[in-house]
CSV table of C-alpha atoms in Angstrom, one decimal:
chain,number,residue,atom,x,y,z
M,1,MET,CA,48.2,92.0,109.8
M,2,THR,CA,49.2,93.6,113.1
M,3,LEU,CA,51.3,96.6,112.6
M,4,ASN,CA,54.5,96.8,114.5
M,5,SER,CA,57.9,98.4,114.0
M,6,GLU,CA,59.2,95.6,111.8
M,7,ASN,CA,56.1,95.6,109.6
M,8,ILE,CA,56.1,99.4,109.3
M,9,LEU,CA,59.7,99.4,108.2
M,10,LEU,CA,59.0,96.6,105.7
M,11,ILE,CA,56.0,98.3,104.2
M,12,GLY,CA,57.7,101.7,104.2
M,13,SER,CA,60.8,100.4,102.5
M,14,VAL,CA,58.8,98.5,99.8
M,15,LEU,CA,56.7,101.6,99.0
M,16,LEU,CA,59.8,103.8,98.8
M,17,LEU,CA,61.6,101.3,96.5
M,18,LEU,CA,58.5,101.0,94.2
M,19,SER,CA,58.2,104.8,94.1
M,20,ILE,CA,61.8,105.4,93.3
M,21,LEU,CA,61.9,102.7,90.6
M,22,ALA,CA,58.7,103.9,89.1
M,23,SER,CA,59.9,107.5,89.0
M,24,LYS,CA,63.1,106.5,87.3
M,25,THR,CA,61.1,104.7,84.6
M,26,ILE,CA,58.2,107.1,84.1
M,27,GLY,CA,60.3,110.2,84.7
M,28,ARG,CA,61.8,109.8,81.3
M,29,VAL,CA,58.5,111.0,79.7
M,30,GLY,CA,58.4,114.2,81.8
M,31,ILE,CA,56.2,113.1,84.7
M,32,PRO,CA,57.4,114.6,88.0
M,33,ALA,CA,58.5,112.1,90.6
M,34,LEU,CA,56.2,113.6,93.2
M,35,ILE,CA,53.2,112.4,91.2
M,36,ILE,CA,54.6,108.8,91.2
M,37,PHE,CA,55.0,108.9,94.9
M,38,LEU,CA,51.4,110.1,95.3
M,39,ILE,CA,50.0,107.4,93.0
M,40,VAL,CA,51.9,104.6,94.8
M,41,GLY,CA,50.6,105.9,98.2
M,42,MET,CA,47.0,106.0,96.9
M,43,LEU,CA,47.3,102.5,95.5
M,44,ALA,CA,48.7,101.3,98.9
M,45,GLY,CA,46.0,103.1,100.9
M,46,SER,CA,42.7,101.9,102.3
M,47,ASP,CA,40.9,102.6,99.1
M,48,GLY,CA,43.6,101.0,96.9
M,49,ILE,CA,44.8,97.5,96.3
M,50,GLY,CA,47.1,97.7,99.3
M,51,GLY,CA,44.3,98.2,101.8
M,52,ILE,CA,46.6,100.0,104.3
M,53,HIS,CA,44.4,102.1,106.7
M,54,PHE,CA,46.1,105.2,107.9
M,55,ASP,CA,44.3,108.1,109.7
M,56,ASP,CA,46.9,109.4,112.2
M,57,ALA,CA,46.7,113.2,111.6
M,58,ASP,CA,49.3,114.0,114.3
M,59,LEU,CA,51.9,111.6,112.8
M,60,ALA,CA,51.2,112.8,109.3
M,61,GLN,CA,51.7,116.4,110.4
M,62,SER,CA,55.0,115.5,112.2
M,63,LEU,CA,56.3,113.7,109.2
M,64,GLY,CA,55.2,116.4,106.8
M,65,THR,CA,56.9,119.1,109.0
M,66,ILE,CA,60.2,117.2,109.1
M,67,ALA,CA,60.1,116.5,105.3
M,68,LEU,CA,59.2,120.2,104.4
M,69,THR,CA,62.0,121.4,106.7
M,70,PHE,CA,64.6,119.5,104.9
M,71,ILE,CA,63.1,120.2,101.4
M,72,LEU,CA,63.3,123.9,102.1
M,73,PHE,CA,66.8,123.6,103.6
M,74,ALA,CA,68.1,121.7,100.5
M,75,GLY,CA,66.5,124.2,98.2
M,76,GLY,CA,68.0,127.1,100.2
M,77,LEU,CA,71.5,125.6,100.0
M,78,GLU,CA,71.3,125.7,96.2
M,79,THR,CA,69.9,129.2,95.9
M,80,LYS,CA,72.7,131.6,94.9
M,81,LEU,CA,72.3,135.2,96.0
M,82,GLU,CA,73.7,136.6,92.7
M,83,SER,CA,70.9,135.0,90.8
M,84,VAL,CA,68.2,136.0,93.4
M,85,LYS,CA,69.1,139.6,93.9
M,86,PRO,CA,67.7,140.9,90.6
M,87,ILE,CA,64.3,139.3,91.3
M,88,LEU,CA,64.3,139.6,95.1
M,89,LYS,CA,61.4,142.1,95.2
M,90,GLN,CA,59.2,140.2,92.8
M,91,GLY,CA,59.9,136.9,94.6
M,92,ILE,CA,58.9,138.3,98.0
M,93,LEU,CA,55.7,139.9,96.5
M,94,LEU,CA,54.7,136.6,94.9
M,95,SER,CA,55.5,134.5,98.0
M,96,THR,CA,53.5,136.8,100.3
M,97,LEU,CA,50.9,139.0,98.6
M,98,GLY,CA,50.6,136.4,95.8
M,99,VAL,CA,49.9,133.6,98.2
M,100,PHE,CA,47.4,135.8,100.1
M,101,ILE,CA,45.5,136.7,96.8
M,102,THR,CA,45.5,133.0,95.8
M,103,ALA,CA,44.1,131.9,99.2
M,104,GLY,CA,41.4,134.6,99.0
M,105,THR,CA,40.4,133.8,95.4
M,106,VAL,CA,40.2,130.1,96.0
M,107,GLY,CA,38.3,130.7,99.3
M,108,TYR,CA,35.6,132.7,97.6
M,109,PHE,CA,35.3,130.2,94.8
M,110,VAL,CA,35.0,127.2,97.1
M,111,ALA,CA,32.4,129.0,99.2
M,112,ALA,CA,30.4,130.0,96.0
M,113,ILE,CA,30.2,126.5,94.5
M,114,SER,CA,29.9,124.4,97.7
M,115,ASP,CA,28.2,124.2,101.1
M,116,PHE,CA,31.4,125.4,102.9
M,117,THR,CA,31.2,128.7,104.7
M,118,LEU,CA,33.4,131.6,103.6
M,119,MET,CA,35.8,131.0,106.4
M,120,GLU,CA,36.1,127.3,105.6
M,121,GLY,CA,36.7,128.3,102.0
M,122,PHE,CA,39.5,130.6,103.0
M,123,LEU,CA,41.0,127.7,105.0
M,124,ILE,CA,41.0,125.5,102.0
M,125,GLY,CA,42.5,128.3,99.9
M,126,ALA,CA,45.3,128.9,102.5
M,127,ILE,CA,46.1,125.2,102.5
M,128,VAL,CA,46.5,125.0,98.7
M,129,SER,CA,47.9,128.5,98.1
M,130,SER,CA,51.6,127.7,98.0
M,131,THR,CA,53.4,125.9,95.2
M,132,ASP,CA,55.1,122.7,96.1
M,133,ALA,CA,58.8,123.4,96.6
M,134,ALA,CA,59.8,119.8,96.1
M,135,ALA,CA,58.0,119.5,92.8
M,136,VAL,CA,59.4,122.8,91.4
M,137,PHE,CA,63.0,122.1,92.5
M,138,SER,CA,62.7,118.6,91.0
M,139,VAL,CA,61.4,119.7,87.7
M,140,LEU,CA,63.6,122.7,87.2
M,141,ARG,CA,66.8,120.9,88.2
M,142,SER,CA,66.3,117.5,86.7
M,143,LYS,CA,65.1,118.6,83.3
M,144,SER,CA,66.9,120.8,80.7
M,145,ILE,CA,64.2,123.5,80.8
M,146,GLY,CA,65.3,126.6,79.0
M,147,LEU,CA,63.5,129.4,80.8
M,148,LYS,CA,64.2,132.9,79.6
M,149,GLY,CA,65.7,135.7,81.7
M,150,ASN,CA,65.2,135.6,85.4
M,151,LEU,CA,62.1,133.3,85.3
M,152,ARG,CA,64.0,130.2,86.6
M,153,PRO,CA,65.5,131.9,89.8
M,154,LEU,CA,62.1,133.7,90.3
M,155,LEU,CA,60.3,130.3,90.3
M,156,GLU,CA,62.8,128.7,92.6
M,157,LEU,CA,62.8,131.6,95.1
M,158,GLU,CA,59.0,131.9,95.1
M,159,SER,CA,58.4,128.1,95.6
M,160,GLY,CA,61.0,128.0,98.4
M,161,SER,CA,59.7,131.1,100.3
M,162,ASN,CA,56.0,130.8,99.9
M,163,ASP,CA,55.4,128.0,102.5
M,164,PRO,CA,55.9,130.4,105.5
M,165,MET,CA,53.0,132.6,104.3
M,166,ALA,CA,50.8,129.6,103.6
M,167,TYR,CA,51.6,128.2,107.0
M,168,PHE,CA,50.8,131.5,108.7
M,169,LEU,CA,47.4,131.8,106.8
M,170,THR,CA,46.5,128.2,107.7
M,171,ILE,CA,47.3,128.7,111.4
M,172,GLY,CA,45.7,132.1,111.5
M,173,ILE,CA,42.4,131.2,109.9
M,174,THR,CA,42.2,128.0,112.0
M,175,SER,CA,42.6,130.2,115.1
M,176,LEU,CA,39.8,132.5,113.9
M,177,MET,CA,37.5,129.6,113.3
M,178,MET,CA,38.1,128.2,116.8
M,179,ASN,CA,37.7,131.5,118.5
M,180,ALA,CA,34.7,133.3,117.1
M,181,GLU,CA,35.5,136.5,119.2
M,182,SER,CA,38.8,137.0,117.4
M,183,SER,CA,39.1,139.5,114.7
M,184,ALA,CA,41.0,139.2,111.4
M,185,LEU,CA,43.0,142.3,112.5
M,186,SER,CA,44.5,140.2,115.3
M,187,LEU,CA,46.5,138.3,112.6
M,188,ILE,CA,48.5,141.4,111.6
M,189,PRO,CA,50.7,141.5,114.7
M,190,MET,CA,51.0,137.7,114.5
M,191,PHE,CA,52.2,138.0,110.9
M,192,PHE,CA,54.9,140.5,111.7
M,193,GLN,CA,56.0,138.6,114.8
M,194,GLN,CA,56.3,135.3,112.9
M,195,MET,CA,58.1,136.8,109.9
M,196,ILE,CA,60.5,139.1,111.9
M,197,ILE,CA,61.5,136.4,114.4
M,198,GLY,CA,61.8,133.8,111.6
M,199,ALA,CA,64.0,136.1,109.5
M,200,LEU,CA,66.2,137.2,112.4
M,201,LEU,CA,66.8,133.7,113.8
M,202,GLY,CA,67.3,132.3,110.3
M,203,TYR,CA,70.0,134.8,109.5
M,204,LEU,CA,71.7,134.3,112.9
M,205,MET,CA,71.5,130.5,112.6
M,206,GLY,CA,72.9,130.6,109.1
M,207,LYS,CA,76.0,132.5,110.3
M,208,PHE,CA,76.2,130.2,113.4
M,209,MET,CA,76.0,127.0,111.2
M,210,THR,CA,78.9,128.3,109.1
M,211,TRP,CA,81.0,129.1,112.2
M,212,VAL,CA,80.3,125.7,113.8
M,213,ILE,CA,81.1,123.7,110.6
M,214,ASN,CA,84.4,125.6,110.1
M,215,LYS,CA,85.5,125.7,113.7
M,216,VAL,CA,84.4,122.3,115.1
M,217,ASN,CA,87.0,119.6,114.3
M,218,LEU,CA,85.3,116.3,114.5
M,219,ASP,CA,87.2,113.0,114.5
M,220,TYR,CA,85.1,111.4,111.9
M,221,ASP,CA,84.0,113.1,108.7
M,222,GLY,CA,80.8,111.1,108.7
M,223,LEU,CA,79.6,113.1,111.8
M,224,TYR,CA,79.4,116.4,109.8
M,225,PRO,CA,76.1,115.4,108.1
M,226,VAL,CA,74.7,114.4,111.5
M,227,LEU,CA,75.8,117.8,112.9
M,228,MET,CA,74.1,119.5,110.0
M,229,LEU,CA,70.9,117.6,110.6
M,230,ALA,CA,70.9,118.6,114.3
M,231,LEU,CA,71.4,122.2,113.4
M,232,VAL,CA,68.5,122.1,111.0
M,233,PHE,CA,66.2,120.6,113.6
M,234,PHE,CA,67.5,123.2,116.1
M,235,THR,CA,66.8,126.1,113.8
M,236,TYR,CA,63.2,125.1,113.2
M,237,SER,CA,62.4,124.2,116.8
M,238,ILE,CA,64.1,127.2,118.4
M,239,THR,CA,62.3,129.5,116.0
M,240,ALA,CA,58.9,127.8,116.7
M,241,PHE,CA,59.7,128.0,120.5
M,242,PHE,CA,59.9,131.8,120.2
M,243,ASN,CA,56.7,131.9,118.1
M,244,GLY,CA,58.5,132.6,114.9
M,245,ASN,CA,58.1,131.0,111.5
M,246,GLY,CA,60.4,128.0,111.5
M,247,PHE,CA,60.1,127.3,107.8
M,248,LEU,CA,61.3,130.8,107.0
M,249,ALA,CA,64.1,130.5,109.4
M,250,VAL,CA,65.3,127.2,107.9
M,251,TYR,CA,65.1,128.4,104.3
M,252,LEU,CA,66.9,131.7,105.1
M,253,ALA,CA,69.6,129.9,107.2
M,254,ALA,CA,70.2,127.5,104.2
M,255,ILE,CA,70.6,130.5,101.8
M,256,ILE,CA,73.1,132.1,104.2
M,257,LEU,CA,75.0,128.9,104.6
M,258,GLY,CA,75.0,128.0,100.9
M,259,ASN,CA,76.6,131.3,99.9
M,260,GLN,CA,79.4,131.0,102.4
M,261,ASN,CA,82.7,129.1,102.2
M,262,PHE,CA,82.7,126.1,104.5
M,263,VAL,CA,84.7,122.9,104.8
M,264,HIS,CA,83.3,119.4,104.7
């Protein structure tokens, strides 16, 4: 079958329908919906019964970036500052130092049990070091899970804020592998640059989003979601343009917006 826009839309819509229907049915026994989507994708892939061959890394990265951007934005909108403040320090430590320790531990383990070099092991560790925000948000908010004390907001904050650190480690280790003359110390200014610019632009864009939504009077209410989508894209892209961490900016902007009063 020749793939064109019509076939891609047909196949994509069928896979989405199957995944959603399966997650509705199997989700009753406590299996996260994300696992169902993965299983359907594996069955439809080149090694499954679907036989669909896909190896476009650039397209996969683009789709993944867009998806993660909106997942973090949605999670940030539902994060309430009053529940986060008591565990803010612990959450930041887990999403930065915790991710770093996880990446290093996994990296050493991979290098010890396989033929990968230590740097290649660290790269694998960086890739898998962060928890999946979509899975954590889905499980915690769709199930009646009674977590004691501040454990629930701590998990939500950590899962939503650890992707920027994992992204930084992945990009940083990749750059070290591509440039043998580079030193690991060169990642330190890169880290502070990404985090500071991401946090600053995230805060400013959160305030700007609130002002735009409250001040701009559109003729059709249906345009407000479109306006929000454009602002989310702009937040990520403008932060990346200035070499900041776009994921951190989007998540922080969503927290700022979600804790403000706004119309529509």
